[in-house]
mmCIF file of C-alpha atoms in Angstrom:
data_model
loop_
_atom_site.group_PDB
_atom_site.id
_atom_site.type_symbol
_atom_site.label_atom_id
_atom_site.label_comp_id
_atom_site.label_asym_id
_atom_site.label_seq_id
_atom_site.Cartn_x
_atom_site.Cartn_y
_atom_site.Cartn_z
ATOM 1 C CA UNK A 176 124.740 132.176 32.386
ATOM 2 C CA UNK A 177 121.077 130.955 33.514
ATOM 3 C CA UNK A 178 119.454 132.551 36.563
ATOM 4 C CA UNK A 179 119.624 130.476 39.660
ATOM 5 C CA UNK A 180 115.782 129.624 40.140
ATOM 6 C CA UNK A 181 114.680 130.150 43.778
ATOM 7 C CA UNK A 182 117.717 132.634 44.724
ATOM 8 C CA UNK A 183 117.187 136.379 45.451
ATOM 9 C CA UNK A 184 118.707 139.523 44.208
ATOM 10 C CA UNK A 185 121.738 139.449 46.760
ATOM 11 C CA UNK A 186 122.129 135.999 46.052
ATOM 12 C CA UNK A 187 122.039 136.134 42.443
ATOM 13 C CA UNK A 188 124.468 139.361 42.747
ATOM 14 C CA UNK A 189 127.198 137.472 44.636
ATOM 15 C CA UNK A 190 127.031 134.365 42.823
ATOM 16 C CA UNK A 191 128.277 136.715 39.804
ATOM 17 C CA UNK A 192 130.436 138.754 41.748
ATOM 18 C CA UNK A 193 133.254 136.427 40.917
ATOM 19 C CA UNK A 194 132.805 137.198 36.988
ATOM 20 C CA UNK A 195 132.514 140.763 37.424
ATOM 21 C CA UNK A 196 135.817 140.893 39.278
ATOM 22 C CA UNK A 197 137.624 138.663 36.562
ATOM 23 C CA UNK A 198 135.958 141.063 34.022
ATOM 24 C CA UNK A 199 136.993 144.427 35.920
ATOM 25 C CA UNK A 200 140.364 145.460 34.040
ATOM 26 C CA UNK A 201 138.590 145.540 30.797
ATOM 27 C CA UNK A 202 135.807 147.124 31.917
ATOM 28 C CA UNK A 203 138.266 149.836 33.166
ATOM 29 C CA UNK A 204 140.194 149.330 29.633
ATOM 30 C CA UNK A 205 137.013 149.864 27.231
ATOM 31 C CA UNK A 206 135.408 152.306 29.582
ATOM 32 C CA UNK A 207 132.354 149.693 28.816
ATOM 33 C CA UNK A 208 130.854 146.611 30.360
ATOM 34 C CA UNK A 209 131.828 143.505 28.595
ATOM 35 C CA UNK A 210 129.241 141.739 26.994
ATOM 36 C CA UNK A 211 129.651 138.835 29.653
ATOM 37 C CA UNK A 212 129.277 141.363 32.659
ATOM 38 C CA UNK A 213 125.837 142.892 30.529
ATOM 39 C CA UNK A 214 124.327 139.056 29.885
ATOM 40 C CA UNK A 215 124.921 138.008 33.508
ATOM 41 C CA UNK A 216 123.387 140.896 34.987
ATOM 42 C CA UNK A 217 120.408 140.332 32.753
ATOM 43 C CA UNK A 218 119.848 136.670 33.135
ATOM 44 C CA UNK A 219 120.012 136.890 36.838
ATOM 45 C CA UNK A 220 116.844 139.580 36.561
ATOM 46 C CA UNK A 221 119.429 142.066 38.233
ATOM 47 C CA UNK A 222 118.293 145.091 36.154
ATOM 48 C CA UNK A 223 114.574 144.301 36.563
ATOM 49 C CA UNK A 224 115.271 145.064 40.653
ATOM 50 C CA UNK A 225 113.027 147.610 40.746
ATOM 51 C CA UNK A 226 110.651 146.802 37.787
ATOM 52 C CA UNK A 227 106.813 146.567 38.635
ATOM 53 C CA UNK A 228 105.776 142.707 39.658
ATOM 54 C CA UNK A 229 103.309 144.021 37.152
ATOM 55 C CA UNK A 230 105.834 143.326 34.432
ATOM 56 C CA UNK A 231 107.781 140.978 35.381
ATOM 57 C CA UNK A 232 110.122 142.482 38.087
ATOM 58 C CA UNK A 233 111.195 142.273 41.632
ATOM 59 C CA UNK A 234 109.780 145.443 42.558
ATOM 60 C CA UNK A 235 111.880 145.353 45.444
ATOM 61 C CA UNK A 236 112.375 146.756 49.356
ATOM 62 C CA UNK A 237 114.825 149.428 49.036
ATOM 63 C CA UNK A 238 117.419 147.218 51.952
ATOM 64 C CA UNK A 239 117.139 144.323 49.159
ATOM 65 C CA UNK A 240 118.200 146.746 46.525
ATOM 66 C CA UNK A 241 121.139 148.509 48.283
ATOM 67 C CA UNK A 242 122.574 145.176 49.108
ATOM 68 C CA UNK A 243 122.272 143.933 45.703
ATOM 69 C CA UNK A 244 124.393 146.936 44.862
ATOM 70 C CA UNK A 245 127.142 146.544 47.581
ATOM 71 C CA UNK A 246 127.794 142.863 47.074
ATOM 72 C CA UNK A 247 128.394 144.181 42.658
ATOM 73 C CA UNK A 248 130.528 147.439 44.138
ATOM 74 C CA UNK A 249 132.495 144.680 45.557
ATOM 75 C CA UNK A 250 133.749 143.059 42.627
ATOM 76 C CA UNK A 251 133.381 146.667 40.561
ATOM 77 C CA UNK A 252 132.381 149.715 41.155
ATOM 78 C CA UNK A 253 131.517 150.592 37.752
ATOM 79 C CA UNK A 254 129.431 147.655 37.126
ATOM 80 C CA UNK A 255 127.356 148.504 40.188
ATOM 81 C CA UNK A 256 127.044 152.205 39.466
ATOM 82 C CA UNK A 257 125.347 151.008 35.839
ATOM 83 C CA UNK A 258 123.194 149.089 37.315
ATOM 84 C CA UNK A 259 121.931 151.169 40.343
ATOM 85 C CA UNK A 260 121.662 153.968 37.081
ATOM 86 C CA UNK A 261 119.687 151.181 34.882
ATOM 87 C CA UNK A 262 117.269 149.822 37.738
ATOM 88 C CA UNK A 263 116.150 153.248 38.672
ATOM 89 C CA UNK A 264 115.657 154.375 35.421
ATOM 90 C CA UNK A 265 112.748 151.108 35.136
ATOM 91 C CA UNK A 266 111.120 152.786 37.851
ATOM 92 C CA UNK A 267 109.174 154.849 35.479
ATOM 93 C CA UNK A 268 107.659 152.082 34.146
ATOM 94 C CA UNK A 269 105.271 152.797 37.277
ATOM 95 C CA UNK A 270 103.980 155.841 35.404
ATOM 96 C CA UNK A 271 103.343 154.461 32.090
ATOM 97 C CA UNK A 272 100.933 152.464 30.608
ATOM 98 C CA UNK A 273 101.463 149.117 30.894
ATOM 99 C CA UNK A 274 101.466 148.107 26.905
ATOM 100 C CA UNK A 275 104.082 150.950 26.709
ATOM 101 C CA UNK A 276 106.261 149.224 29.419
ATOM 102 C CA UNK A 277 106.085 146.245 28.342
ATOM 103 C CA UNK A 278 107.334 147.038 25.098
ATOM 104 C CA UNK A 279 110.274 149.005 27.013
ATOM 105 C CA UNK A 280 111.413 146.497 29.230
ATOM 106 C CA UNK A 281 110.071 142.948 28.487
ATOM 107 C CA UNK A 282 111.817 142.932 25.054
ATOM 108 C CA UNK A 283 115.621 142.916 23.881
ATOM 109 C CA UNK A 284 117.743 144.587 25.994
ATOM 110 C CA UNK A 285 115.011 146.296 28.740
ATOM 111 C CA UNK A 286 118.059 148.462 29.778
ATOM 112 C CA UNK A 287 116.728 152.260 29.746
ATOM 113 C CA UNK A 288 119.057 154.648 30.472
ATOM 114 C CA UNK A 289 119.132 158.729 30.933
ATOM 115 C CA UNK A 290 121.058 161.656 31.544
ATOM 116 C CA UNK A 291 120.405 164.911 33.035
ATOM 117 C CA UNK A 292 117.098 167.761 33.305
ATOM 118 C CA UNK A 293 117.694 169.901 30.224
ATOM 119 C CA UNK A 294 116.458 171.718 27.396
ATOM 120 C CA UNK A 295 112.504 171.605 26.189
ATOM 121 C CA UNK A 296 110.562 169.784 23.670
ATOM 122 C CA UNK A 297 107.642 171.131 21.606
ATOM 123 C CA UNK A 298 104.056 169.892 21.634
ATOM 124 C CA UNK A 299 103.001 168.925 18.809
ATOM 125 C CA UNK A 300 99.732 166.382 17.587
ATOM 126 C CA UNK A 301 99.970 163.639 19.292
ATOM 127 C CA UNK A 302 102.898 164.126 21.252
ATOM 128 C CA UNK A 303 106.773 165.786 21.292
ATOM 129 C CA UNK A 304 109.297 167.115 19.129
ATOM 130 C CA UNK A 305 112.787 167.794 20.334
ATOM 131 C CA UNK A 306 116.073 168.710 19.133
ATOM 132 C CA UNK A 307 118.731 168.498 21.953
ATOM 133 C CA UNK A 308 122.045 166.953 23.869
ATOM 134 C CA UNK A 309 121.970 165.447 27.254
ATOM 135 C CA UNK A 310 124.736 164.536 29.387
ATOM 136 C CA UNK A 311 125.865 162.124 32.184
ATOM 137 C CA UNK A 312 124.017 158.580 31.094
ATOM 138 C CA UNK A 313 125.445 156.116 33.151
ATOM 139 C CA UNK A 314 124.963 153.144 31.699
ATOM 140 C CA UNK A 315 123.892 153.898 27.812
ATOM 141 C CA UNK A 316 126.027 151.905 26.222
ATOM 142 C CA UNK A 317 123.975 148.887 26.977
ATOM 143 C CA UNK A 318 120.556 150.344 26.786
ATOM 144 C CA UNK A 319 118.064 149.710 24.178
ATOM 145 C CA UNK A 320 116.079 152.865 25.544
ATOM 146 C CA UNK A 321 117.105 156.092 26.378
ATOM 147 C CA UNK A 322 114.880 158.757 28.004
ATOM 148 C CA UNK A 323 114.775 162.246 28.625
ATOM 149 C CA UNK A 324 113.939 164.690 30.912
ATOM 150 C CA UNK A 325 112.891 167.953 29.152
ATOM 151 C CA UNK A 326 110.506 171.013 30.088
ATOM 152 C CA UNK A 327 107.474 171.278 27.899
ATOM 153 C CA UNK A 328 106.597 174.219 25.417
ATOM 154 C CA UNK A 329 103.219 174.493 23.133
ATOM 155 C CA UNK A 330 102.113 174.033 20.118
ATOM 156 C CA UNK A 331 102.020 178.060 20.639
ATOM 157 C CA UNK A 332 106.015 178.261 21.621
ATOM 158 C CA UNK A 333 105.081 179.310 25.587
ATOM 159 C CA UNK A 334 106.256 177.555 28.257
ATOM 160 C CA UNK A 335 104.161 175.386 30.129
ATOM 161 C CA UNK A 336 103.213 175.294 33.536
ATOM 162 C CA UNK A 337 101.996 173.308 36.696
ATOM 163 C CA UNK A 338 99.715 174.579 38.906
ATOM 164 C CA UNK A 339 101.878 175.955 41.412
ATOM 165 C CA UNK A 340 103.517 177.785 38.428
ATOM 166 C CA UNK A 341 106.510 175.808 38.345
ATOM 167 C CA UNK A 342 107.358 174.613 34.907
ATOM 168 C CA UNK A 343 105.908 171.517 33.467
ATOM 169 C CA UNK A 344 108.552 169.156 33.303
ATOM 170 C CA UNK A 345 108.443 165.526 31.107
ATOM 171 C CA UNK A 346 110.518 162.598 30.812
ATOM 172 C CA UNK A 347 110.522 161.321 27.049
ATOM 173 C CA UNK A 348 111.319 157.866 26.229
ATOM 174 C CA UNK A 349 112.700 157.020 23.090
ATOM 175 C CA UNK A 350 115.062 153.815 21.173
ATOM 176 C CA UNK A 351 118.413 154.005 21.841
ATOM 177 C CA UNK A 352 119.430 153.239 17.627
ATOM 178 C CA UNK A 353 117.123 157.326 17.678
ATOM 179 C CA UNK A 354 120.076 158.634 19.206
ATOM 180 C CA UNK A 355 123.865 159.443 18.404
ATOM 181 C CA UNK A 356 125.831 158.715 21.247
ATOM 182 C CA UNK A 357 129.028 161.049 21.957
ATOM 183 C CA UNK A 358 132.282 159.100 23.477
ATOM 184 C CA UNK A 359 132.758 161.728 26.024
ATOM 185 C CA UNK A 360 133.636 160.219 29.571
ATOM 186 C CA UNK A 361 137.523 160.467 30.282
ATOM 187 C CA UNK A 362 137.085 160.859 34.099
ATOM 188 C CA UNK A 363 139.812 159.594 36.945
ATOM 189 C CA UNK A 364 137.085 157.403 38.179
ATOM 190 C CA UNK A 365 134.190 155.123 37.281
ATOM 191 C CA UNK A 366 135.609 155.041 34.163
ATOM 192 C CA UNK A 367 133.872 151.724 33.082
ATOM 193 C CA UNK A 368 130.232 153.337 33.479
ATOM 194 C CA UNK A 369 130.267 155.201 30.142
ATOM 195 C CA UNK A 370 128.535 158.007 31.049
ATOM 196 C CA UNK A 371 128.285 159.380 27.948
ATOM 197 C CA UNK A 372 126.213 161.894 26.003
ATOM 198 C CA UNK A 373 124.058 161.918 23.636
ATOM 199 C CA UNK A 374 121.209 163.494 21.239
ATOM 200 C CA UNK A 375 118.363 163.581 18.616
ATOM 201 C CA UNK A 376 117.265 165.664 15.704
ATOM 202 C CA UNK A 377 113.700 166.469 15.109
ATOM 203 C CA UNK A 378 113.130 163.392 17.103
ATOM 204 C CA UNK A 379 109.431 163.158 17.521
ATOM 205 C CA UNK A 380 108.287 161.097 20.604
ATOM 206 C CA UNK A 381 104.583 160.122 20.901
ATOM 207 C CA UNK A 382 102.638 161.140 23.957
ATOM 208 C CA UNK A 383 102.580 157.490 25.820
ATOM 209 C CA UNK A 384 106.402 157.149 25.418
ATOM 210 C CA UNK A 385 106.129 160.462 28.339
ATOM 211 C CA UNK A 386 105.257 160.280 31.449
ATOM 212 C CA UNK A 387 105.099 162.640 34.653
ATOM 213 C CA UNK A 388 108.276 161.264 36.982
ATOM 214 C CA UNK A 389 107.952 161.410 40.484
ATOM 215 C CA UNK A 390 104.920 162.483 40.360
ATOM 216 C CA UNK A 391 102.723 161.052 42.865
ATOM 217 C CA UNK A 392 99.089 161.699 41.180
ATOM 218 C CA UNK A 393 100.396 160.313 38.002
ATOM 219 C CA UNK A 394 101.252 157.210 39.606
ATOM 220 C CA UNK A 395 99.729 153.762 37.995
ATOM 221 C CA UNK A 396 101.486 151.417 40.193
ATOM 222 C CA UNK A 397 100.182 151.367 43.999
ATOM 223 C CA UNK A 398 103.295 149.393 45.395
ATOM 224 C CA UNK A 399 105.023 151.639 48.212
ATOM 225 C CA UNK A 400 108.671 151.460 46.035
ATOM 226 C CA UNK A 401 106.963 154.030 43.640
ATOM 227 C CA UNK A 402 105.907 156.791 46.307
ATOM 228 C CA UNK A 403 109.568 156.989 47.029
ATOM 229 C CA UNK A 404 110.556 158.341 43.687
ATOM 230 C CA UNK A 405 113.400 157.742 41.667
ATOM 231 C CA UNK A 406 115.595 160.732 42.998
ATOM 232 C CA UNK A 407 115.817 159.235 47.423
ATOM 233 C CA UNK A 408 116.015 155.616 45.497
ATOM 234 C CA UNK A 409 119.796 156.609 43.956
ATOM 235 C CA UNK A 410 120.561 158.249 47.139
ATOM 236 C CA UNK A 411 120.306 155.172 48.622
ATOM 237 C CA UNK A 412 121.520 153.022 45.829
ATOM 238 C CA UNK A 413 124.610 155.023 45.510
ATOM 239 C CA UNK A 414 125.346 155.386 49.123
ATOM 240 C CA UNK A 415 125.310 151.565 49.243
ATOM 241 C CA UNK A 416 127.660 150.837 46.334
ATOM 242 C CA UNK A 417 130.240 153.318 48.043
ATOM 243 C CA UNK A 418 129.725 150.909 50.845
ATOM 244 C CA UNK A 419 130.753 147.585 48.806
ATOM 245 C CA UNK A 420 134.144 150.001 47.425
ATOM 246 C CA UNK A 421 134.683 150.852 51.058
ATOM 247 C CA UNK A 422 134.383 147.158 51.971
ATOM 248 C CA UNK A 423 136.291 146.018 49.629
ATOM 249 C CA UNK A 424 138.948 148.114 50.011
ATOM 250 C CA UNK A 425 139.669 147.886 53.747
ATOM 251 C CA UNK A 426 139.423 144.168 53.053
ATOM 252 C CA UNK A 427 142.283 144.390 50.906
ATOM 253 C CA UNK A 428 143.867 146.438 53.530
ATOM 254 C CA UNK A 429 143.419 144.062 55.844
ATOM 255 C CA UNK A 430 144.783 140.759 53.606
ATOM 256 C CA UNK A 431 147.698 143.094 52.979
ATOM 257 C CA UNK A 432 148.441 144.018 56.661
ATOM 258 C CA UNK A 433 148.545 139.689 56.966
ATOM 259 C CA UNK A 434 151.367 139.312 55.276
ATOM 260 C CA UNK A 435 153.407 142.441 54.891
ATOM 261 C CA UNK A 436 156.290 143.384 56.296
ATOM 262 C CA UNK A 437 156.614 146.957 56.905
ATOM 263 C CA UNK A 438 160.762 146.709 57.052
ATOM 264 C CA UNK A 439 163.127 144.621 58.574
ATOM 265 C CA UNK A 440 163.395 145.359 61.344
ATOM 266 C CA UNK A 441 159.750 146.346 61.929
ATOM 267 C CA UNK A 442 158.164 142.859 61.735
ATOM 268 C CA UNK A 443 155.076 142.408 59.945
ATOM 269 C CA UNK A 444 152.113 145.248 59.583
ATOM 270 C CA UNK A 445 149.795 142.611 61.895
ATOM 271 C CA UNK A 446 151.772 142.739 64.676
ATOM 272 C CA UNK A 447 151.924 146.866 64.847
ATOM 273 C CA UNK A 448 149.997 148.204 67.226
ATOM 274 C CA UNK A 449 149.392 151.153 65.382
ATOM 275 C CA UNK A 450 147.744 149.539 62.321
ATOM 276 C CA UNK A 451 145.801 146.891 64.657
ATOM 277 C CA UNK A 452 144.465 150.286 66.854
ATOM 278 C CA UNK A 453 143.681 151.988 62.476
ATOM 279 C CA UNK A 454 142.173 148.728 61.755
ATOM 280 C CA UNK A 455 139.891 148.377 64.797
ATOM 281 C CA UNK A 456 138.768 152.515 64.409
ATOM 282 C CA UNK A 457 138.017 151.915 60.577
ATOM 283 C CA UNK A 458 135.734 148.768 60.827
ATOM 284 C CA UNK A 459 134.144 150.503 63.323
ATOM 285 C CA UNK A 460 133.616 154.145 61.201
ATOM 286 C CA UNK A 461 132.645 151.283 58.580
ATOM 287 C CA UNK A 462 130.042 149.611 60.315
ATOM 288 C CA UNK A 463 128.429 152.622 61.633
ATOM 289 C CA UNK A 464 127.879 154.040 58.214
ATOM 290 C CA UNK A 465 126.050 150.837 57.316
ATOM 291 C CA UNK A 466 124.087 150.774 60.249
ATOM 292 C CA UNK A 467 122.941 153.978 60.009
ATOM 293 C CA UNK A 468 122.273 153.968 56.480
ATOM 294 C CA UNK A 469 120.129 150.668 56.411
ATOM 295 C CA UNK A 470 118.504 151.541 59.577
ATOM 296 C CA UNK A 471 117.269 154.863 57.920
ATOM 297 C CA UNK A 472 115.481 152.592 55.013
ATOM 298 C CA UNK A 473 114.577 150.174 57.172
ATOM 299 C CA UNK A 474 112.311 152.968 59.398
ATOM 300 C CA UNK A 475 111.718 154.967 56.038
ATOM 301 C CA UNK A 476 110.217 151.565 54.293
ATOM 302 C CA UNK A 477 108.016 150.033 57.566
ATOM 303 C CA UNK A 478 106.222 153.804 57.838
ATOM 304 C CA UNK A 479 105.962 154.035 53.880
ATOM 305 C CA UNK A 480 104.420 150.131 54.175
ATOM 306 C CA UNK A 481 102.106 151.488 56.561
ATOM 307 C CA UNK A 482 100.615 154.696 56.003
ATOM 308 C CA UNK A 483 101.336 154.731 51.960
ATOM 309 C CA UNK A 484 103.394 158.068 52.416
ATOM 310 C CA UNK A 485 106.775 159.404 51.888
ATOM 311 C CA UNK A 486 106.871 162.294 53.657
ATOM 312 C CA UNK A 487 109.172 165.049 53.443
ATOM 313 C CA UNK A 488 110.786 163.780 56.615
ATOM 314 C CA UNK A 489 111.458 160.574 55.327
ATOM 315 C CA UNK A 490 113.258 162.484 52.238
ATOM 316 C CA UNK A 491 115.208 164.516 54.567
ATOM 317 C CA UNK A 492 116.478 161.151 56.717
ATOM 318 C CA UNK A 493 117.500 159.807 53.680
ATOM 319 C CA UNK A 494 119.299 162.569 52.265
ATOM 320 C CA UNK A 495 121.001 163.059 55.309
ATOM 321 C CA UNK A 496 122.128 159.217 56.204
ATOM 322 C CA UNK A 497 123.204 158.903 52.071
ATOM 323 C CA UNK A 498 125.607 161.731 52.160
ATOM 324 C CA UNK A 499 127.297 160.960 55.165
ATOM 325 C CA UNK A 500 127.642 157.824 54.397
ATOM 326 C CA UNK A 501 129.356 158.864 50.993
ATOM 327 C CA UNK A 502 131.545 160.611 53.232
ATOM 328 C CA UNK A 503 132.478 157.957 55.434
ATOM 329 C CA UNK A 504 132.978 155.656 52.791
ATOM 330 C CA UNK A 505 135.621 157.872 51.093
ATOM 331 C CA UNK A 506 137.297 158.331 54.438
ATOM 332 C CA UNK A 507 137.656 154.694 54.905
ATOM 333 C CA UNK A 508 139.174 154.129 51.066
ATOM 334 C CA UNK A 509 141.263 156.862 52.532
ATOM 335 C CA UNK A 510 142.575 155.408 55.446
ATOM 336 C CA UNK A 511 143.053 151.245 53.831
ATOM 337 C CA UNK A 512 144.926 153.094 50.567
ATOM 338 C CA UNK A 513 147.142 155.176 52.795
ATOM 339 C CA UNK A 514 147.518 152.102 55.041
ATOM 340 C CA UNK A 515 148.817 150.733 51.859
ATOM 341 C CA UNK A 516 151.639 152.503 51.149
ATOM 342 C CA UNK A 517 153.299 152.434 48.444
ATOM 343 C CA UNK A 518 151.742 149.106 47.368
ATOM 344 C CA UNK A 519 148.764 151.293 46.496
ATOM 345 C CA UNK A 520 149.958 153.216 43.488
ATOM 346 C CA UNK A 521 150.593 150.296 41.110
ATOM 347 C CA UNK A 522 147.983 149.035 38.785
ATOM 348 C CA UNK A 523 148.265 145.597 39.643
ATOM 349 C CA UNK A 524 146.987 146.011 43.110
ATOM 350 C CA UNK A 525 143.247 146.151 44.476
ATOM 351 C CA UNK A 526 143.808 149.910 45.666
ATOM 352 C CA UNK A 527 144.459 152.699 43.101
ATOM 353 C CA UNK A 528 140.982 151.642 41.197
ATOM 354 C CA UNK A 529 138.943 151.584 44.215
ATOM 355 C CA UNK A 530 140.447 154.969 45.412
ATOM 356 C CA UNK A 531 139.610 156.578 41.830
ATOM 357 C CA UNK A 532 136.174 154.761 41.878
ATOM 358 C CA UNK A 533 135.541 156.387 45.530
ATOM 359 C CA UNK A 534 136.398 159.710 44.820
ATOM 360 C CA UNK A 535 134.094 160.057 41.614
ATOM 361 C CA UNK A 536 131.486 158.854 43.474
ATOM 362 C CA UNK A 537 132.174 161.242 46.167
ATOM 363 C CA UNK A 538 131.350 164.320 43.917
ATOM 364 C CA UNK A 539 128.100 163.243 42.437
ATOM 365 C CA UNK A 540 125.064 165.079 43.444
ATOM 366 C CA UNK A 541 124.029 162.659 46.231
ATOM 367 C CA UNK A 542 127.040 163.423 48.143
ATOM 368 C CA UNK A 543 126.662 167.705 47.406
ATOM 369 C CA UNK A 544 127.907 169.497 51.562
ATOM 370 C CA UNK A 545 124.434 171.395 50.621
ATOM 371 C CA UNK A 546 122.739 168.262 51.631
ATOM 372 C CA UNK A 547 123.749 169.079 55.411
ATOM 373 C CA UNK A 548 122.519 172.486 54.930
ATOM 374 C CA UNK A 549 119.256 171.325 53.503
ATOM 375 C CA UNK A 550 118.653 169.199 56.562
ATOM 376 C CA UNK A 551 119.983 171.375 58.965
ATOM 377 C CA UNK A 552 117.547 173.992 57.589
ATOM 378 C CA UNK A 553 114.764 172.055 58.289
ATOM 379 C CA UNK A 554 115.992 170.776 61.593
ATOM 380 C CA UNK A 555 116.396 174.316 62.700
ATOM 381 C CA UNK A 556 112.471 174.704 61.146
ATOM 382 C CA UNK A 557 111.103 172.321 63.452
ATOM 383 C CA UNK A 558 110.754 169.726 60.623
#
């Protein structure tokens, strides 16, 4: 499939939608993406969303972004969790050099992938030496990079640290073929993302394959998307492909409320005044969540264009508008499967997926209740 010159990142990810859906039961059968689903997002330049201009990417708003994600959630919410994983990952291309990134990600696939903060690497001449496992990489089945995010000890076997004592923490990039992968994820839900682990042996990583993430003084890109950091940018992503599951699934709600009849003597599910008065409450719950998570970019992204900060109340807004909508999302799958009935439980129907999908994404770290106590903290701070 070519890219569709002249068409943007939402446009590109709904003209594929339709493939992604056809290709959804055997991503949920391999626990993979299909090749197809993999080629079509790359074509289209739909992991590159985020990727430097510099190199060849979008480098794209944040609103662009999330609805790229929500119209792929649609069709699969596996698909668009790989790919919200995948494109944030490429945001560290900001803090490398750009030789280094553009062997990364202008060459065969350009997918980098990671997992988890864990364990340390050594220093050693001219750069790292680690022996370790990582867990939880969406999407490394179809990278060609894998990184990892590991705190530093000397050449002299002490730990490192930053200035403000903390410790000095690196992300080490590294070929995917340097790694064994581990065929670990057997979870209820996003089962297609392959969020598997994996680890190296004596794997030694030269200093410009690391890089300082989310650190703003490292930075070599001066575009805005960078300042953000890669940690508010899945909050965001995230919250907006639970958006495209909850949208899909009250859709399907809705078609099924068309046409079914409830019994026979109750008539059709349309024509119940109880499921009209569900429908109306849940569209609205729906579109409120949406509103108030795009607005929240939206004021985030014109202040960031502006002043060239993100400020630690624009980190707070967005934690705060990601989690709830999270929530709301999984109240709304909630609602359109119970609506359901007992059409909802079977396999063959555009429910029992989307419910699994929902709730896995519901108990990621972007959706933690400590969120709300974070921001209610500082609220009660005067922040």
């Amino acid at each position: 499939m070519n890219a569709v010159p002249g068409v943007g990142l939402v446009e590109r990810a709904r003209a594929i939608a339709p493939l992604i859906a056809g290709e959804a039961d055997e991503i949920e059968r391999t626990r993979r993406l299909t090749p197809a689903v993999v080629s079509a997002l790359r074509e289209n330049g739909l992991y590159r969303a985020l990727l430097p201009q510099s190199l060849g990417g979008t480098e794209a708003a944040p609103e662009h972004f999330m609805q790229m994600l929500e119209e792929i959630a649609k069709a699969d919410a596996s698909t668009a969790w790989c790919l919200g994983q995948c494109s944030v990952c490429a945001m560290i291309a900001a803090w490398l050099d750009h030789d280094t990134a553009h062997e990364i990600f202008n060459t065969a696939q350009g997918i980098l992938a990671w997992g988890a903060i864990a364990h340390e690497a050594r220093a050693v001449d001219g750069g790292y030496r680690v022996t370790a496992r990582w867990d939880f990489a969406s999407g490394s089945r179809q990278a060609s990079w894998l990184g990892a995010h590991v705190r530093i000890v000397g050449a002299d076997g002490v730990p490192r640290r930053n200035a403000d004592g903390a410790a000095e923490v690196r992300t080490l990039l590294f070929p995917a073929a340097s790694a064994v992968l581990h065929d670990v994820w057997q979870a209820i839900g996003l089962a297609g993302t392959g969020t598997d682990s994996y680890e190296v042996a004596d794997l030694f990583v030269p200093e410009r394959f690391t890089a300082f993430r989310d650190v703003p003084s490292a930075l070599r890109e001066t575009g805005p998307l960078y300042r953000i950091g890669t940690g508010s940018t899945y909050s965001l992503g995230f919250a907006a492909v639970s958006l495209g599951v909850a949208r899909a699934t009250l859709d399907a709600a809705i078609a099924l409320a068309r046409g079914k009849h409830q019994s026979l003597a109750a008539g059709t599910m349309r024509d119940n005044q109880a499921v009209q008065g569900l429908i109306g409450r849940t569209e609205g719950d729906l579109r409120a969540a949406r509103a108030y998570l795009y607005a929240t970019a939206h004021a985030m992204w014109r202040e960031l264009s502006a002043t060239g900060e993100f400020s630690a109340a624009h980190r707070s807004a967005v934690r705060l508008a990601a989690t709830w909508t999270i929530h709301q999302s999984a109240k709304v799958v909630d609602t359109a499967y119970h609506m359901a009935g007992a059409t909802a439980v079977f396999r063959s129907n555009p429910f029992e997926r989307r419910f699994r999908d929902m709730h896995a994404i519901a108990q990621q770290i972007q959706a933690r209740d400590t969120h709300y106590e974070d921001v209610g903290k500082a609220i009660l701070a005067g922040g």
